XYZ file of C-alpha atoms in Angstrom:
733
model
C 16.895 38.738 42.362
C 20.311 39.483 42.299
C 21.216 41.834 45.542
C 22.015 45.625 44.454
C 23.247 47.886 47.325
C 21.026 45.783 49.851
C 18.058 46.091 47.239
C 16.937 44.146 44.840
C 17.342 45.338 41.754
C 13.806 46.692 41.189
C 13.646 48.052 44.537
C 16.461 50.032 44.180
C 15.253 51.117 40.457
C 11.683 52.430 41.583
C 13.480 54.035 44.388
C 14.218 57.020 42.334
C 12.049 59.432 43.164
C 8.323 59.719 42.059
C 5.228 58.337 43.608
C 3.232 54.910 43.175
C 2.696 54.990 39.533
C 6.010 55.721 38.710
C 7.233 52.962 41.411
C 4.960 50.628 39.498
C 6.208 51.709 36.478
C 10.297 51.201 37.549
C 9.588 48.012 38.525
C 8.121 46.604 35.440
C 10.550 48.064 33.107
C 13.760 46.615 35.669
C 11.957 43.586 35.307
C 12.258 43.760 32.145
C 15.480 44.912 31.508
C 16.575 41.905 33.337
C 14.618 39.724 31.378
C 16.378 41.371 28.590
C 19.711 40.999 29.158
C 19.787 37.672 30.495
C 17.501 35.968 27.940
C 19.096 32.938 26.406
C 20.303 32.476 23.193
C 17.629 31.836 20.197
C 16.017 28.708 20.012
C 13.464 29.852 17.636
C 10.227 27.711 16.491
C 7.941 29.370 14.328
C 4.241 29.788 15.251
C 3.059 26.775 13.221
C 4.934 24.424 14.558
C 3.019 21.793 16.163
C 3.417 19.877 20.149
C 6.011 19.107 21.937
C 4.956 16.080 22.607
C 6.669 14.052 20.066
C 10.462 13.983 19.131
C 12.009 14.152 15.792
C 11.241 11.235 13.481
C 13.633 10.157 10.985
C 13.879 12.413 7.020
C 11.378 14.678 8.916
C 14.280 17.413 9.642
C 17.776 18.319 8.089
C 20.199 15.135 8.592
C 23.806 16.096 10.445
C 25.566 15.362 7.246
C 23.242 18.144 5.518
C 24.075 20.911 7.744
C 27.311 21.827 6.026
C 27.526 24.691 4.613
C 26.827 24.897 0.927
C 25.439 21.074 0.552
C 22.248 21.090 -0.885
C 19.659 18.397 0.328
C 17.404 16.954 -2.495
C 13.501 17.638 -1.923
C 10.684 17.033 -3.645
C 7.534 18.172 -2.678
C 3.903 17.540 -3.270
C 0.908 19.106 -2.326
C -2.493 17.562 -2.825
C -6.240 19.163 -2.530
C -4.915 22.735 -1.660
C -7.846 24.205 -0.457
C -7.990 27.723 1.013
C -11.091 30.049 1.810
C -12.185 33.233 3.522
C -15.319 34.379 5.409
C -17.173 37.284 5.470
C -18.767 37.553 8.512
C -20.618 40.285 7.463
C -22.302 38.078 4.210
C -21.963 35.302 5.863
C -20.363 33.857 2.624
C -16.917 31.992 1.483
C -14.333 32.778 -0.855
C -12.526 30.371 -2.173
C -8.567 31.166 -2.668
C -7.545 28.109 -3.569
C -9.977 24.770 -4.357
C -8.386 21.523 -4.851
C -5.002 22.405 -5.957
C -2.364 19.469 -6.496
C 1.183 19.758 -7.870
C 4.559 18.549 -7.427
C 8.070 20.303 -7.641
C 10.921 18.288 -8.080
C 14.634 18.918 -7.480
C 16.395 20.466 -10.306
C 14.076 21.918 -11.792
C 12.155 25.472 -12.020
C 8.488 25.359 -11.547
C 5.851 28.326 -12.016
C 3.071 28.966 -11.046
C 1.267 31.337 -13.779
C -1.727 33.286 -13.817
C -4.493 36.000 -14.172
C -4.474 38.363 -11.432
C -6.479 37.118 -8.466
C -5.563 33.346 -9.365
C -4.212 32.801 -6.272
C -0.590 32.380 -7.328
C 1.040 34.186 -3.918
C -1.436 32.347 -2.001
C -0.215 29.150 -3.400
C 3.229 29.915 -3.081
C 3.002 31.407 0.280
C 0.842 27.842 1.317
C 3.734 25.976 0.079
C 6.482 27.599 1.926
C 4.800 28.229 5.387
C 4.174 31.331 5.141
C 0.413 32.288 4.986
C -0.289 35.409 7.150
C -2.600 33.495 10.018
C -6.752 34.714 10.079
C -9.327 33.580 11.989
C -11.013 33.792 9.058
C -9.371 31.904 6.877
C -9.610 28.177 6.880
C -6.421 25.855 5.060
C -7.103 22.402 4.583
C -5.048 19.697 2.100
C -1.956 17.561 2.333
C 1.468 18.718 1.892
C 4.464 15.794 1.436
C 8.184 15.979 1.295
C 10.204 13.881 -0.077
C 6.876 11.265 0.140
C 6.504 11.900 3.871
C 2.932 14.185 4.718
C 3.992 16.434 7.002
C 2.677 20.291 7.854
C 5.784 21.845 9.194
C 8.690 22.481 7.334
C 10.932 19.456 8.003
C 13.973 21.238 5.133
C 15.756 24.234 4.696
C 13.752 26.639 2.906
C 14.868 29.786 1.398
C 11.810 32.458 0.709
C 12.319 35.728 -1.527
C 9.578 37.922 -1.243
C 8.547 41.011 -3.699
C 9.678 43.504 -1.685
C 14.004 44.103 -1.435
C 14.230 45.034 2.383
C 18.053 45.590 3.345
C 19.954 48.212 5.593
C 20.590 50.754 2.726
C 24.528 51.874 3.932
C 25.635 49.122 4.239
C 27.631 47.486 1.271
C 26.791 43.932 -0.570
C 29.788 42.391 0.806
C 29.181 43.604 4.035
C 25.409 42.561 4.150
C 26.475 39.175 2.878
C 29.068 38.840 5.874
C 26.901 40.163 8.454
C 24.035 37.416 7.776
C 26.985 34.993 6.849
C 28.373 35.873 10.187
C 24.437 35.649 12.109
C 23.423 32.608 10.518
C 26.737 30.081 10.112
C 28.473 30.390 13.627
C 30.116 27.242 12.806
C 32.018 29.001 10.388
C 34.617 30.449 12.635
C 37.393 31.162 10.461
C 37.197 34.386 9.151
C 39.108 33.630 5.930
C 36.529 30.667 5.604
C 34.070 32.913 5.736
C 35.201 35.494 3.412
C 35.774 32.931 0.820
C 31.975 31.625 1.568
C 30.366 35.051 0.929
C 33.189 35.831 -2.527
C 31.693 32.361 -4.141
C 28.405 33.581 -3.263
C 29.058 37.050 -4.837
C 30.389 35.309 -7.760
C 27.346 32.583 -7.878
C 24.721 34.906 -8.142
C 26.669 37.604 -10.871
C 26.718 40.453 -7.245
C 31.142 40.524 -8.056
C 31.086 43.874 -9.981
C 28.569 45.950 -7.626
C 30.351 43.603 -4.188
C 31.740 47.148 -2.664
C 28.811 49.211 -3.734
C 26.155 50.886 -1.010
C 22.686 48.719 -1.147
C 20.714 52.283 -1.171
C 17.876 53.377 -1.047
C 15.089 55.988 -1.894
C 17.442 58.611 -0.414
C 21.024 56.780 -1.334
C 21.466 55.812 -4.789
C 22.724 52.237 -4.389
C 22.748 49.097 -6.584
C 20.167 48.275 -9.603
C 16.346 46.347 -9.078
C 17.911 43.571 -10.410
C 21.121 43.470 -8.086
C 19.120 43.745 -5.395
C 16.942 40.586 -6.368
C 19.843 38.987 -6.249
C 21.146 39.711 -3.025
C 18.119 39.034 -1.868
C 18.473 35.069 -3.354
C 22.645 35.921 -1.606
C 21.140 36.084 1.765
C 18.560 32.972 1.443
C 21.254 31.186 0.169
C 23.157 31.306 3.101
C 22.405 28.750 4.753
C 22.268 26.261 1.756
C 18.385 25.753 1.175
C 17.005 23.031 -0.454
C 14.207 24.728 -1.575
C 13.564 28.276 -3.187
C 10.269 30.008 -2.795
C 10.252 33.091 -5.391
C 7.488 35.607 -5.148
C 6.961 37.414 -8.604
C 10.882 38.280 -8.675
C 10.804 40.013 -11.871
C 8.055 42.359 -10.463
C 9.700 46.066 -10.863
C 12.204 44.951 -12.741
C 12.778 45.731 -16.917
C 12.990 43.171 -19.563
C 16.644 42.380 -19.191
C 16.969 42.272 -15.356
C 13.973 39.795 -15.146
C 15.669 37.955 -17.441
C 19.197 37.958 -15.487
C 17.107 36.990 -12.115
C 14.993 34.115 -13.674
C 18.562 32.497 -15.521
C 19.603 33.513 -11.908
C 16.870 30.762 -10.783
C 17.204 28.437 -13.339
C 21.474 27.712 -12.720
C 20.153 27.486 -9.293
C 18.194 24.767 -9.670
C 20.285 22.712 -12.022
C 22.769 22.756 -8.690
C 20.077 20.555 -6.785
C 17.914 23.098 -5.392
C 14.024 22.996 -5.780
C 12.992 26.305 -7.239
C 9.104 27.455 -6.785
C 7.913 30.226 -8.197
C 5.138 32.397 -8.974
C 4.883 35.226 -12.221
C 2.460 36.889 -13.924
C 3.433 37.319 -17.692
C 6.934 36.512 -18.384
C 8.444 37.005 -21.901
C 9.184 33.877 -23.999
C 13.034 34.527 -23.862
C 12.070 33.784 -19.413
C 9.280 31.347 -20.777
C 11.542 28.684 -22.407
C 13.457 28.429 -18.472
C 10.722 27.040 -16.847
C 10.948 23.169 -16.112
C 7.247 22.825 -15.259
C 4.848 25.088 -14.911
C 0.853 25.369 -12.889
C -1.646 27.203 -14.406
C -4.222 28.776 -12.095
C -7.879 30.595 -12.493
C -9.519 32.049 -9.863
C -8.367 29.694 -7.355
C -8.690 26.046 -9.489
C -5.760 24.369 -11.803
C -5.977 24.583 -15.673
C -2.989 22.838 -16.304
C -0.160 20.990 -14.271
C 2.971 19.653 -15.450
C 6.168 19.873 -17.914
C 6.591 23.568 -19.213
C 7.288 24.241 -23.237
C 5.517 22.677 -25.697
C 3.922 20.343 -23.930
C 0.808 23.285 -22.475
C 0.965 24.128 -26.404
C -0.190 20.657 -27.122
C -2.450 19.915 -24.221
C -4.533 23.261 -24.993
C -4.490 22.533 -28.713
C -5.653 19.403 -28.367
C -9.298 20.953 -27.248
C -9.163 23.233 -30.495
C -6.848 26.100 -28.727
C -3.753 26.707 -31.279
C -1.263 28.711 -30.425
C -0.324 31.183 -33.538
C 3.349 31.050 -34.676
C 5.329 33.859 -33.238
C 3.671 34.470 -29.964
C 5.024 34.352 -26.523
C 3.278 31.095 -25.319
C 3.133 32.699 -21.809
C 0.719 35.291 -23.351
C -1.560 32.923 -24.604
C -1.849 30.823 -21.716
C -2.875 33.953 -19.923
C -5.295 35.080 -22.208
C -6.881 31.221 -22.768
C -7.217 31.345 -18.814
C -8.172 34.737 -18.292
C -12.201 35.889 -18.028
C -12.675 38.879 -20.015
C -14.422 41.440 -18.316
C -14.922 43.881 -21.417
C -18.609 42.983 -21.604
C -21.361 40.833 -20.589
C -20.834 38.610 -23.705
C -16.541 38.423 -23.549
C -17.618 37.544 -19.621
C -19.554 34.676 -20.776
C -17.617 33.085 -23.665
C -14.529 33.521 -21.689
C -16.330 32.129 -18.617
C -17.087 29.275 -20.509
C -14.195 28.750 -21.997
C -11.994 28.809 -18.430
C -14.670 26.708 -16.677
C -14.797 23.520 -19.312
C -10.945 23.722 -19.195
C -10.782 23.211 -15.687
C -13.548 20.782 -15.524
C -11.758 18.557 -18.041
C -7.827 18.945 -16.305
C -9.764 17.853 -12.898
C -10.667 14.557 -14.539
C -7.616 14.162 -15.928
C -5.567 15.048 -12.935
C -7.363 12.631 -10.625
C -6.163 9.390 -12.712
C -2.957 10.607 -14.157
C -1.051 13.158 -11.842
C 0.378 12.659 -8.831
C -0.255 9.090 -6.848
C 0.876 9.540 -3.595
C 2.951 6.560 -2.983
C 2.230 5.015 0.341
C 4.369 1.993 2.476
C 2.177 -0.087 5.335
C -0.649 1.334 7.375
C 1.303 1.649 10.528
C 3.944 3.366 8.691
C 1.571 6.127 6.960
C 0.198 6.396 10.634
C 3.420 6.858 12.034
C 4.137 9.586 9.512
C 1.236 11.366 9.753
C 1.977 11.819 13.809
C 2.513 15.717 14.909
C 6.268 15.724 15.132
C 8.583 18.777 16.696
C 10.653 20.119 14.413
C 13.977 20.585 15.541
C 15.477 23.420 17.808
C 18.100 25.636 16.336
C 20.644 26.070 19.086
C 23.096 28.542 18.440
C 26.725 28.458 19.122
C 27.069 31.699 19.392
C 26.181 33.217 22.508
C 23.938 36.130 23.568
C 26.694 38.409 23.312
C 27.826 37.297 20.087
C 25.246 38.574 18.566
C 24.896 41.544 20.008
C 28.692 42.857 19.273
C 27.688 41.973 15.687
C 24.154 43.744 15.506
C 25.654 46.867 17.341
C 28.271 47.158 14.185
C 25.663 46.255 11.847
C 23.574 49.528 13.780
C 26.425 51.295 14.364
C 27.258 51.420 10.313
C 23.896 52.139 9.026
C 22.863 55.223 12.226
C 26.885 56.773 11.317
C 26.707 56.271 7.592
C 23.474 57.830 7.143
C 24.444 60.655 5.586
C 21.312 62.545 4.014
C 19.408 61.793 7.018
C 22.010 63.161 9.486
C 22.602 66.387 7.642
C 18.386 66.920 7.749
C 18.373 66.770 11.269
C 21.139 68.958 11.548
C 19.847 71.667 9.709
C 16.665 71.519 11.157
C 17.988 71.226 14.552
C 20.396 74.598 14.122
C 17.407 76.084 11.861
C 14.671 75.626 14.600
C 17.375 77.124 17.059
C 17.978 80.314 14.777
C 14.121 80.628 14.585
C 13.139 80.342 18.460
C 16.511 82.319 18.820
C 16.029 85.032 16.835
C 12.081 85.336 18.042
C 13.068 85.180 22.276
C 15.911 87.561 21.401
C 18.224 88.032 24.145
C 15.239 87.889 26.617
C 15.256 90.398 29.496
C 14.368 90.355 33.351
C 11.014 92.294 32.977
C 7.280 91.244 33.978
C 6.632 90.201 30.073
C 9.734 87.689 30.206
C 8.475 85.402 32.427
C 5.949 84.502 29.883
C 8.369 84.251 27.326
C 10.955 82.070 28.950
C 7.638 80.021 29.752
C 7.135 80.018 26.199
C 10.436 79.313 24.611
C 11.057 76.126 27.186
C 7.915 75.066 26.568
C 8.229 74.889 22.573
C 12.124 73.646 23.001
C 10.728 70.802 24.952
C 8.086 70.063 22.099
C 10.398 70.723 18.857
C 13.315 68.450 20.514
C 10.468 65.642 21.334
C 9.058 65.725 17.799
C 12.089 65.727 16.152
C 12.829 62.841 17.751
C 9.425 60.815 17.256
C 9.380 61.318 13.486
C 12.734 60.547 12.534
C 12.071 57.063 14.252
C 8.562 56.221 13.490
C 9.766 57.015 9.617
C 12.305 54.778 9.800
C 11.722 51.566 11.949
C 8.699 50.078 10.633
C 10.293 49.477 7.072
C 13.509 47.753 9.710
C 11.227 45.871 11.801
C 10.413 44.027 8.154
C 13.863 43.098 7.928
C 14.491 42.150 11.238
C 11.306 39.436 11.222
C 12.665 38.411 8.506
C 16.199 37.451 10.057
C 14.546 36.797 13.098
C 12.462 33.813 11.567
C 15.159 32.674 9.624
C 17.145 32.247 13.866
C 19.723 34.154 13.118
C 19.217 36.048 16.155
C 17.053 36.961 19.297
C 15.175 40.014 19.975
C 16.732 41.302 22.925
C 20.495 41.492 21.497
C 18.554 43.525 18.166
C 16.810 45.818 20.817
C 19.880 46.470 22.522
C 22.438 46.816 20.466
C 20.302 49.252 18.222
C 19.443 51.451 21.348
C 23.400 51.800 22.316
C 24.403 52.686 18.482
C 22.252 55.635 18.070
C 22.954 57.207 21.836
C 26.339 59.165 19.738
C 24.187 60.379 17.107
C 21.005 60.770 18.683
C 22.787 63.085 21.350
C 24.267 65.633 18.574
C 20.948 67.406 17.388
C 19.660 68.053 20.455
C 23.367 69.801 21.426
C 23.360 71.437 18.887
C 20.074 72.850 19.159
C 20.771 73.742 22.309
C 24.058 75.170 22.013
C 23.086 77.727 19.254
C 19.473 78.648 20.932
C 20.430 79.066 24.415
C 23.014 82.083 24.134
C 20.665 83.829 21.422
C 17.778 83.801 24.416
C 20.141 84.719 26.799
C 18.807 82.175 29.093
C 20.344 81.723 32.782
C 24.177 82.470 31.525
C 26.247 80.032 33.333
C 27.600 76.872 32.804
C 26.176 74.412 34.574
C 22.872 75.338 33.769
C 23.626 75.073 30.092
C 24.803 71.929 30.913
C 21.508 71.137 32.485
C 19.391 72.874 29.549
C 21.175 70.118 27.072
C 21.157 67.184 29.395
C 17.358 67.963 29.601
C 16.178 67.836 26.342
C 18.593 65.088 25.510
C 17.252 62.391 27.735
C 13.862 63.818 26.756
C 15.158 63.161 22.965
C 15.839 59.417 23.434
C 12.872 59.350 25.161
C 10.500 60.392 22.154
C 12.955 57.806 19.922
C 11.720 55.197 22.585
C 8.095 56.222 22.100
C 8.597 55.936 18.248
C 9.894 52.663 18.014
C 6.823 51.573 20.411
C 4.500 53.085 18.034
C 6.128 51.812 15.055
C 6.431 48.367 16.888
C 2.641 48.723 17.194
C 1.243 49.936 13.972
C 1.479 47.770 10.312
C 3.033 50.576 7.851
C 5.377 53.486 8.360
C 1.660 55.850 7.147
C -0.035 54.446 10.226
C 3.293 55.361 12.239
C 3.397 58.808 11.097
C -0.458 58.953 11.446
C -0.631 57.684 15.113
C 2.582 58.547 16.514
C 2.135 62.779 16.246
C -1.438 62.164 17.978
C -0.238 60.570 20.743
C 2.344 63.497 20.982
C 0.118 66.255 20.709
C -1.859 64.596 23.641
C 1.101 64.821 25.611
C 1.765 68.485 24.143
C -1.399 69.433 26.010
C -0.909 67.735 28.837
C 2.721 69.464 28.714
C 2.613 71.777 32.120
C 2.031 74.933 30.434
C -1.389 74.935 28.581
C -3.006 72.955 31.931
C -1.834 73.366 35.137
C -1.058 70.309 36.931
C -3.686 71.166 39.692
C -6.376 71.926 37.423
C -6.021 68.286 35.675
C -9.325 66.430 35.705
C -9.380 63.297 37.899
C -9.420 61.055 35.036
C -6.771 62.441 33.197
C -4.357 63.181 36.125
C -2.135 60.200 34.922
C -1.139 61.490 31.889
C 1.046 64.623 32.994
C 2.989 61.986 34.757
C 3.594 60.020 31.378
C 4.269 62.997 29.242
C 7.501 63.188 28.593
C 6.578 66.810 27.318
C 5.309 67.763 30.563
C 8.890 66.036 32.242
C 10.898 68.111 30.056
C 8.769 71.259 30.385
C 9.214 70.699 34.373
C 12.648 70.124 34.513
C 13.684 73.212 32.070
C 11.802 75.960 34.234
C 13.530 74.325 37.419
C 16.724 74.426 35.356
C 15.978 78.415 34.247
C 14.017 80.061 36.840
C 15.493 79.058 40.444
C 17.668 81.455 41.870
C 16.270 84.514 39.033
C 15.098 87.848 39.989
C 13.148 89.906 38.090
C 12.227 93.746 37.402
C 9.016 94.232 39.532
C 7.265 97.701 40.276
C 4.705 96.382 42.519
C 3.570 93.925 45.009
C 1.753 91.920 42.991
C 4.682 91.096 40.660
C 6.477 88.175 40.249
C 9.503 88.899 41.601
C 11.700 85.653 41.906
C 11.770 82.857 40.137
C 10.768 80.713 42.922
C 7.148 82.617 42.321
C 6.767 82.046 38.694
C 7.638 78.478 39.759
C 4.496 78.101 41.948
C 1.983 79.760 39.687
C 3.317 76.605 37.117
C 3.224 74.024 39.875
C 6.604 73.402 40.104
C 7.705 74.147 43.426
C 9.457 71.849 45.954
C 10.677 69.835 42.678
C 13.808 69.112 41.705
C 15.808 68.619 38.037
C 17.294 64.745 39.563
C 13.349 63.896 40.125
C 12.408 65.295 36.608
C 16.012 62.803 35.149
C 14.659 59.972 36.856
C 10.825 60.310 35.933
C 11.909 60.443 32.027
C 14.503 57.962 32.978
C 11.037 56.105 34.241
C 9.839 56.389 30.577
C 12.387 55.391 28.734
C 12.737 52.433 29.900
C 8.979 51.723 30.251
C 8.722 52.927 26.209
C 11.743 50.267 25.462
C 10.025 47.693 27.418
C 6.489 47.923 25.927
C 8.505 47.507 22.349
C 9.798 44.679 23.380
C 6.732 42.739 24.307
C 5.058 44.439 20.971
C 7.787 42.874 18.883
C 7.051 39.821 20.529
C 3.401 39.743 20.113
C 3.771 40.916 17.063
C 6.036 38.831 14.793
C 4.787 37.077 12.005
C 1.901 34.229 12.732
C 1.172 31.565 9.657
C -2.010 29.837 8.909
C -1.869 25.569 9.922
C -2.063 23.482 7.264
C -5.010 20.867 8.496
C -3.967 17.734 6.719
C -6.001 15.442 5.008
C -5.506 11.798 3.413
C -7.970 9.695 1.579
C -10.448 7.407 3.287
C -9.195 4.858 0.729
C -5.310 5.363 0.479
C -5.220 5.215 4.049
C -7.212 1.592 4.553
C -5.472 0.108 1.257
C -2.159 -1.054 2.831
C -0.779 -2.006 -0.380
C 1.694 0.471 -2.501
C 0.488 2.633 -5.135
C 2.292 2.818 -8.191
C 2.948 6.560 -9.717
C 2.776 7.598 -13.059
C 5.429 10.410 -13.760
C 4.516 13.286 -15.776
C 6.360 11.857 -18.995
C 4.224 8.969 -18.490
C 1.350 10.585 -18.404
C 1.852 12.464 -21.573
C 2.805 9.728 -23.381
C -0.505 8.193 -22.316
C -2.291 11.380 -23.622
C -0.247 11.475 -26.744
C -1.671 8.214 -27.483
C -4.992 8.588 -26.536
C -7.262 9.931 -29.631
C -8.327 13.510 -30.126
C -12.102 12.485 -29.797
C -10.882 10.843 -26.037
C -8.986 13.907 -25.525
C -12.549 16.002 -25.830
C -14.545 13.659 -24.268
C -14.452 15.066 -20.789
C -16.123 18.235 -22.219
C -18.715 16.258 -24.476
C -19.839 14.169 -21.666
C -20.719 17.116 -18.966
C -23.711 17.616 -20.003
C -26.025 17.383 -23.487
C -25.575 21.322 -24.081
C -21.520 21.087 -23.244
C -20.304 19.684 -26.242
C -22.538 22.823 -27.950
C -20.712 25.933 -25.644
C -17.631 24.410 -26.508
C -18.482 24.738 -30.335
C -19.118 28.073 -30.240
C -15.897 28.956 -27.734
C -13.515 26.847 -29.567
C -12.293 29.458 -31.619
C -9.889 30.890 -29.658
C -7.361 34.229 -31.862
C -5.075 36.358 -28.979
C -6.075 39.705 -28.934
C -3.963 42.142 -30.922
C -3.367 39.625 -33.919
């Protein structure tokens, strides 16, 4: 540990007042602060990446030449027998989310994963993108190939566009992309080159008209939903990904905006990207933009192949004809869905769906996605665990910090609606409290009034800072998790920059509160006492904000944070020194007052107000001086410096706890257990791949009786059941 005035840094910090618990708290906080400030540059790996025992092999990562911004490396993804099951410990049952799903996505083509609700569209997309949240109840297996080589880890650059469009609301579209480019592309050091790169993205995604508009949120009017979706795409395209995954990109958009977004994805596919999206029920013009389609129902595959008229031809061979002037996507969705309106409809629709699933599974085993294998030794080597190349950032810790500090300050200072509400609430609460405790005198009854005023001042300051933080931070944490998963920056620079950027704004509201309340209540009328009053409530406000960060990092949503934060603060209020005397606190709860920021703020305010104050008295047993009032609260012999030091320790503790929770709760993704067919592994020869076009030609050459044969061969009664469900008419026609 570096020397600090003849002592170690931990010893220096832990010696700032307090008892053994306080010193231990300060020591831990100081150690974490050193860790935060001296952390190395980012070297981020996903949780599900494999062991470091193996070095990167040829073809498993991005080539050096492909790291150039704007250059796309073609990637073909194949998946075979993907099975995902969810176990239920209580009922000891297993539910299959995906079952033996196979498919292929090629560069330059737009693949759509379609199916009814609950069919496994999003699950399959998350599996392919490596974004399936980890759970001990999940079991995931199958074979994932990248450019013909089996791989369980992402050996290519990818972009994942989620359903929720999350941004810093006060930044403009251009600023959002510029910060993303600076953080993700440190190799572009020239401002002119970076601006040109951002302008090209704006033009490519059709965002030029709104480039200087605020992104906005529920409180501030900003860009439209379609523009936000295209901005999400633009942010993901900065690193020139080979594969783009989009989870239901048309959700929440009107028909026009949905078509604009899908047209953007189609153009990206034409530029050489491999584009895979899940979509529920697109309009006809959107369906016509798909090159390939995968149809899922209840986690199983019904069709995988070219889009357009090919699926209609395929199902038409079984007697399911799409009526004219009907959206093919609607026809396919109704065809593979189970109708739960009545018991008869459930029975007939399930028979139809199961028959179609069985028919396609028998055909796909012979015509879809035969895996090209080389020699047995090559296959063995390709299946070895590989370590994904660690992303070494050329930019340093301090450059990340300066960029994040600039962004955090812009977000905090421009948030006019929130700042106005907080300012009005601070002034309004000060006016209310000042009116209730108007110009207190020095009578015996004023002692209780002063204590009550100081207690509510401490509570009001803490609750205002806490509720603001827990209402905002969980949403911001989702943005930070997404950016950290892409390797944009590490956690230390972010947390420190956020803390510093919010100091001026966060200090303004307690100062406004104190400036209005202090003269109205006629508290101890000296300038030094007023300064100490404002200083104590300001430090308390920062400690409450740090506590809000911890709560936001601990719970999964804003609603949960709003429930946990005030409940935890209520415990600190009870042990805040006014309702329960510290000397009367049960032994098992005596640690709570030491950790209560309300108690330390109340103690400091009382010492600042009562010390040196004399009260009017008539009887000998009356309280004559402020020191006697402090003695009744068990605050005798204490100093304001001790309360400030205790609040600082609590503040550092909450910040360090937030750091640890964010590190611990970062997204973890389910591992894919690799599978190989025994026959393919044993065969050292090379299997020929039969493409979808060849499969379609073979299908057209086969007579209709042969096409229906898989259904007829299942059992003696299968053909009769199929005849019953063969007439298929869309509802409403």
